[in-house]
């Protein structure tokens, strides 16, 4: 499946709107993940010791920012190369962490849903179905790469 210039444009447009706000959005992303599936809480080390989502945990923020950023980068690659290539070290690291945490396919769908919902809220009236599906496609390709790595390590 090819990624059009228009789809990439929609992602860049939304990224421009969100990037100043990423620390806040990263908390929203996590909140949304837990709204959809409260049970996911126990998987995240930064949530285990508290009843609430910590507002100032640098590790949490850094991770969540990467989820947004990597999905954006995935879109650029889809446009340029027609495929998503994650740097080998990054992919190995992500594969082993997610494998260790016991992440399975339905979790990937959960994060996909939460990511789209978070973006929808963030961009407000700029949201469109096309924008959502562009993010969905880019996320999915990235998820496929991480899942493949997880299988390889299994
Ligand atoms: C850790 C990204 C999918 C749960 C991480 C980290 C990154 C990341 C960058 C930090 C890695 C490090 O410590 O070096 C992504 C991306 C995903 C994805 C880009 C999809 C495309 C998921 C899914 C789940 C999940 C589906 C499950 C709901 C976790 C957990 C950790 C983690 C539990 C460890 C956090 C901790 O306790 O330190 N992820 N992730 N991730 N991710 Fe994901
Ligand atoms: C890690 N992996 C997937 C989603 C995340 C959301 C918030 C913080 C860390 C994450």
mmCIF file of C-alpha atoms and ligand atoms in Angstrom:
data_model
loop_
_atom_site.group_PDB
_atom_site.id
_atom_site.type_symbol
_atom_site.label_atom_id
_atom_site.label_comp_id
_atom_site.label_asym_id
_atom_site.label_seq_id
_atom_site.Cartn_x
_atom_site.Cartn_y
_atom_site.Cartn_z
ATOM 1 C CA UNK A 1 0.000 0.000 0.000
ATOM 2 C CA UNK A 2 1.422 3.342 -0.980
ATOM 3 C CA UNK A 3 1.357 6.427 1.120
ATOM 4 C CA UNK A 4 0.341 9.551 -0.738
ATOM 5 C CA UNK A 5 1.774 13.014 -0.541
ATOM 6 C CA UNK A 6 -1.583 14.119 0.784
ATOM 7 C CA UNK A 7 -1.508 11.611 3.619
ATOM 8 C CA UNK A 8 2.001 12.631 4.564
ATOM 9 C CA UNK A 9 0.888 16.271 4.428
ATOM 10 C CA UNK A 10 -1.974 15.602 6.821
ATOM 11 C CA UNK A 11 0.386 13.972 9.271
ATOM 12 C CA UNK A 12 2.837 16.825 9.091
ATOM 13 C CA UNK A 13 0.047 19.318 9.556
ATOM 14 C CA UNK A 14 -1.167 17.566 12.688
ATOM 15 C CA UNK A 15 2.366 17.098 13.996
ATOM 16 C CA UNK A 16 3.000 20.851 13.618
ATOM 17 C CA UNK A 17 -0.097 21.512 15.716
ATOM 18 C CA UNK A 18 0.864 19.016 18.376
ATOM 19 C CA UNK A 19 4.602 19.257 18.747
ATOM 20 C CA UNK A 20 4.708 22.104 21.290
ATOM 21 C CA UNK A 21 2.275 20.162 23.370
ATOM 22 C CA UNK A 22 3.800 16.732 23.266
ATOM 23 C CA UNK A 23 4.566 16.407 26.997
ATOM 24 C CA UNK A 24 0.921 17.078 27.767
ATOM 25 C CA UNK A 25 -0.285 14.896 24.915
ATOM 26 C CA UNK A 26 1.872 12.056 26.095
ATOM 27 C CA UNK A 27 -0.021 12.077 29.371
ATOM 28 C CA UNK A 28 -3.272 12.219 27.443
ATOM 29 C CA UNK A 29 -2.169 9.231 25.385
ATOM 30 C CA UNK A 30 -1.524 7.204 28.481
ATOM 31 C CA UNK A 31 -4.770 8.348 30.100
ATOM 32 C CA UNK A 32 -6.636 7.315 26.969
ATOM 33 C CA UNK A 33 -4.930 3.926 26.909
ATOM 34 C CA UNK A 34 -6.118 3.367 30.484
ATOM 35 C CA UNK A 35 -9.611 4.682 29.725
ATOM 36 C CA UNK A 36 -9.953 2.056 27.035
ATOM 37 C CA UNK A 37 -8.267 -0.699 29.041
ATOM 38 C CA UNK A 38 -7.653 -0.094 32.735
ATOM 39 C CA UNK A 39 -5.828 -3.406 33.015
ATOM 40 C CA UNK A 40 -2.931 -2.036 30.967
ATOM 41 C CA UNK A 41 -1.840 -0.067 34.043
ATOM 42 C CA UNK A 42 0.175 -2.870 35.556
ATOM 43 C CA UNK A 43 2.427 -3.128 32.504
ATOM 44 C CA UNK A 44 3.919 0.338 32.857
ATOM 45 C CA UNK A 45 6.610 0.654 35.521
ATOM 46 C CA UNK A 46 5.920 4.358 35.990
ATOM 47 C CA UNK A 47 2.299 3.655 36.938
ATOM 48 C CA UNK A 48 2.771 0.812 39.312
ATOM 49 C CA UNK A 49 3.481 2.809 42.449
ATOM 50 C CA UNK A 50 0.784 5.415 42.141
ATOM 51 C CA UNK A 51 -2.963 5.697 41.788
ATOM 52 C CA UNK A 52 -2.655 8.483 39.288
ATOM 53 C CA UNK A 53 -0.637 9.100 36.200
ATOM 54 C CA UNK A 54 2.517 10.911 37.354
ATOM 55 C CA UNK A 55 2.516 14.375 35.820
ATOM 56 C CA UNK A 56 6.245 14.803 35.855
ATOM 57 C CA UNK A 57 7.907 11.523 35.142
ATOM 58 C CA UNK A 58 10.695 12.117 32.606
ATOM 59 C CA UNK A 59 10.786 8.473 31.529
ATOM 60 C CA UNK A 60 7.081 8.406 30.828
ATOM 61 C CA UNK A 61 7.274 11.584 28.784
ATOM 62 C CA UNK A 62 10.318 10.490 26.828
ATOM 63 C CA UNK A 63 8.668 7.204 25.894
ATOM 64 C CA UNK A 64 5.379 8.667 24.867
ATOM 65 C CA UNK A 65 7.058 11.335 22.756
ATOM 66 C CA UNK A 66 8.770 8.517 20.890
ATOM 67 C CA UNK A 67 5.483 6.859 20.117
ATOM 68 C CA UNK A 68 4.328 10.037 18.341
ATOM 69 C CA UNK A 69 7.671 10.743 16.735
ATOM 70 C CA UNK A 70 8.313 7.249 15.467
ATOM 71 C CA UNK A 71 4.854 7.098 13.934
ATOM 72 C CA UNK A 72 5.564 10.369 12.128
ATOM 73 C CA UNK A 73 8.907 9.116 10.899
ATOM 74 C CA UNK A 74 7.237 5.975 9.739
ATOM 75 C CA UNK A 75 4.933 8.093 7.568
ATOM 76 C CA UNK A 76 7.833 9.941 5.984
ATOM 77 C CA UNK A 77 9.505 6.642 5.146
ATOM 78 C CA UNK A 78 6.340 5.189 3.733
ATOM 79 C CA UNK A 79 6.179 8.141 1.377
ATOM 80 C CA UNK A 80 9.835 8.087 0.450
ATOM 81 C CA UNK A 81 10.554 4.372 0.269
ATOM 82 C CA UNK A 82 7.192 2.679 0.335
ATOM 83 C CA UNK A 83 8.203 0.781 3.472
ATOM 84 C CA UNK A 84 9.090 1.392 7.083
ATOM 85 C CA UNK A 85 12.634 0.709 8.165
ATOM 86 C CA UNK A 86 13.451 1.206 11.818
ATOM 87 C CA UNK A 87 17.117 1.493 12.785
ATOM 88 C CA UNK A 88 18.277 -1.961 13.809
ATOM 89 C CA UNK A 89 19.323 -1.065 17.351
ATOM 90 C CA UNK A 90 16.120 0.800 18.016
ATOM 91 C CA UNK A 91 14.054 -2.066 16.705
ATOM 92 C CA UNK A 92 15.974 -4.653 18.725
ATOM 93 C CA UNK A 93 15.499 -2.594 21.866
ATOM 94 C CA UNK A 94 11.785 -2.077 21.254
ATOM 95 C CA UNK A 95 11.297 -5.723 20.330
ATOM 96 C CA UNK A 96 12.907 -7.015 23.488
ATOM 97 C CA UNK A 97 11.202 -4.543 25.837
ATOM 98 C CA UNK A 98 7.737 -5.184 24.477
ATOM 99 C CA UNK A 99 8.327 -8.921 24.440
ATOM 100 C CA UNK A 100 9.460 -8.828 28.052
ATOM 101 C CA UNK A 101 6.405 -6.801 29.038
ATOM 102 C CA UNK A 102 4.158 -9.418 27.473
ATOM 103 C CA UNK A 103 2.686 -7.127 24.820
ATOM 104 C CA UNK A 104 0.474 -8.965 22.314
ATOM 105 C CA UNK A 105 -1.512 -8.027 19.190
ATOM 106 C CA UNK A 106 -4.643 -6.675 20.918
ATOM 107 C CA UNK A 107 -2.411 -4.290 22.897
ATOM 108 C CA UNK A 108 -1.154 -2.860 19.624
ATOM 109 C CA UNK A 109 -4.741 -2.230 18.548
ATOM 110 C CA UNK A 110 -5.416 -0.600 21.881
ATOM 111 C CA UNK A 111 -2.501 1.826 21.512
ATOM 112 C CA UNK A 112 -3.541 2.524 17.912
ATOM 113 C CA UNK A 113 -7.036 3.481 19.059
ATOM 114 C CA UNK A 114 -5.741 5.596 21.936
ATOM 115 C CA UNK A 115 -3.233 7.362 19.673
ATOM 116 C CA UNK A 116 -5.903 8.279 17.122
ATOM 117 C CA UNK A 117 -8.276 9.471 19.827
ATOM 118 C CA UNK A 118 -5.549 11.619 21.379
ATOM 119 C CA UNK A 119 -4.676 13.174 18.023
ATOM 120 C CA UNK A 120 -8.313 13.789 17.228
ATOM 121 C CA UNK A 121 -8.744 15.708 20.469
ATOM 122 C CA UNK A 122 -5.531 17.613 19.952
ATOM 123 C CA UNK A 123 -6.180 18.868 16.428
ATOM 124 C CA UNK A 124 -9.839 19.701 16.971
ATOM 125 C CA UNK A 125 -11.574 20.906 13.849
ATOM 126 C CA UNK A 126 -8.600 20.089 11.653
ATOM 127 C CA UNK A 127 -9.386 16.417 12.182
ATOM 128 C CA UNK A 128 -10.562 14.399 9.211
ATOM 129 C CA UNK A 129 -11.082 10.745 8.437
ATOM 130 C CA UNK A 130 -8.165 10.960 6.015
ATOM 131 C CA UNK A 131 -5.902 12.313 8.719
ATOM 132 C CA UNK A 132 -6.942 9.484 10.995
ATOM 133 C CA UNK A 133 -6.356 6.822 8.404
ATOM 134 C CA UNK A 134 -2.926 8.259 7.523
ATOM 135 C CA UNK A 135 -1.861 7.961 11.168
ATOM 136 C CA UNK A 136 -3.447 4.535 11.323
ATOM 137 C CA UNK A 137 -1.480 3.266 8.336
ATOM 138 C CA UNK A 138 1.820 4.704 9.564
ATOM 139 C CA UNK A 139 1.288 3.290 13.059
ATOM 140 C CA UNK A 140 0.347 -0.089 11.680
ATOM 141 C CA UNK A 141 3.516 -0.400 9.616
ATOM 142 C CA UNK A 142 5.574 0.470 12.650
ATOM 143 C CA UNK A 143 3.656 -2.032 14.756
ATOM 144 C CA UNK A 144 4.271 -4.733 12.144
ATOM 145 C CA UNK A 145 8.023 -4.046 12.302
ATOM 146 C CA UNK A 146 8.077 -4.249 16.111
ATOM 147 C CA UNK A 147 5.930 -7.389 16.137
ATOM 148 C CA UNK A 148 8.202 -9.083 13.584
ATOM 149 C CA UNK A 149 11.193 -8.298 15.780
ATOM 150 C CA UNK A 150 9.363 -9.679 18.810
ATOM 151 C CA UNK A 151 8.673 -12.947 16.966
ATOM 152 C CA UNK A 152 12.280 -13.255 15.995
ATOM 153 C CA UNK A 153 13.377 -12.978 19.602
ATOM 154 C CA UNK A 154 10.741 -15.271 20.939
HETATM 155 C C1 LIG B 1 8.208 0.895 26.256
HETATM 156 C C2 LIG B 1 7.353 2.744 21.866
HETATM 157 C C3 LIG B 1 3.568 -0.232 21.419
HETATM 158 C C4 LIG B 1 3.694 -0.871 26.206
HETATM 159 C C5 LIG B 1 8.333 1.620 25.090
HETATM 160 C C6 LIG B 1 9.426 2.506 24.783
HETATM 161 C C7 LIG B 1 9.171 3.033 23.558
HETATM 162 C C8 LIG B 1 7.931 2.483 23.074
HETATM 163 C C9 LIG B 1 10.030 4.021 22.794
HETATM 164 C C10 LIG B 1 10.622 2.790 25.673
HETATM 165 C C11 LIG B 1 11.726 1.835 25.335
HETATM 166 C C12 LIG B 1 12.937 1.977 26.253
HETATM 167 O O1 LIG B 1 12.779 1.872 27.487
HETATM 168 O O2 LIG B 1 14.028 2.152 25.729
HETATM 169 C C13 LIG B 1 6.298 2.031 21.319
HETATM 170 C C14 LIG B 1 5.858 2.106 19.945
HETATM 171 C C15 LIG B 1 4.794 1.256 19.815
HETATM 172 C C16 LIG B 1 4.566 0.667 21.117
HETATM 173 C C17 LIG B 1 6.489 2.997 18.881
HETATM 174 C C18 LIG B 1 3.922 0.912 18.635
HETATM 175 C C19 LIG B 1 4.136 1.239 17.382
HETATM 176 C C20 LIG B 1 3.236 -0.620 22.695
HETATM 177 C C21 LIG B 1 2.054 -1.346 23.054
HETATM 178 C C22 LIG B 1 2.063 -1.492 24.407
HETATM 179 C C23 LIG B 1 3.277 -0.886 24.898
HETATM 180 C C24 LIG B 1 1.023 -1.848 22.070
HETATM 181 C C25 LIG B 1 1.014 -2.141 25.279
HETATM 182 C C26 LIG B 1 -0.075 -1.558 25.640
HETATM 183 C C27 LIG B 1 4.962 -0.531 26.615
HETATM 184 C C28 LIG B 1 5.483 -0.780 27.941
HETATM 185 C C29 LIG B 1 6.790 -0.290 27.962
HETATM 186 C C30 LIG B 1 7.039 0.268 26.641
HETATM 187 C C31 LIG B 1 4.738 -1.457 29.070
HETATM 188 C C32 LIG B 1 7.763 -0.280 29.136
HETATM 189 C C33 LIG B 1 7.517 0.969 29.911
HETATM 190 C C34 LIG B 1 8.208 0.923 31.262
HETATM 191 O O3 LIG B 1 7.594 0.390 32.176
HETATM 192 O O4 LIG B 1 9.345 1.398 31.361
HETATM 193 N N1 LIG B 1 7.443 1.620 24.045
HETATM 194 N N2 LIG B 1 5.506 1.160 22.003
HETATM 195 N N3 LIG B 1 3.962 -0.350 23.842
HETATM 196 N N4 LIG B 1 5.917 0.098 25.873
HETATM 197 FE FE1 LIG B 1 5.688 0.659 23.965
HETATM 198 C C1 LIG B 2 5.144 3.093 25.500
HETATM 199 N N1 LIG B 2 4.695 2.318 24.544
HETATM 200 C C2 LIG B 2 3.494 2.567 24.030
HETATM 201 C C3 LIG B 2 2.706 3.607 24.453
HETATM 202 C C4 LIG B 2 3.171 4.432 25.460
HETATM 203 C C5 LIG B 2 2.408 5.502 25.957
HETATM 204 C C6 LIG B 2 2.881 6.284 26.968
HETATM 205 C C7 LIG B 2 4.126 6.033 27.506
HETATM 206 C C8 LIG B 2 4.880 4.996 27.021
HETATM 207 C C9 LIG B 2 4.418 4.174 25.990
#
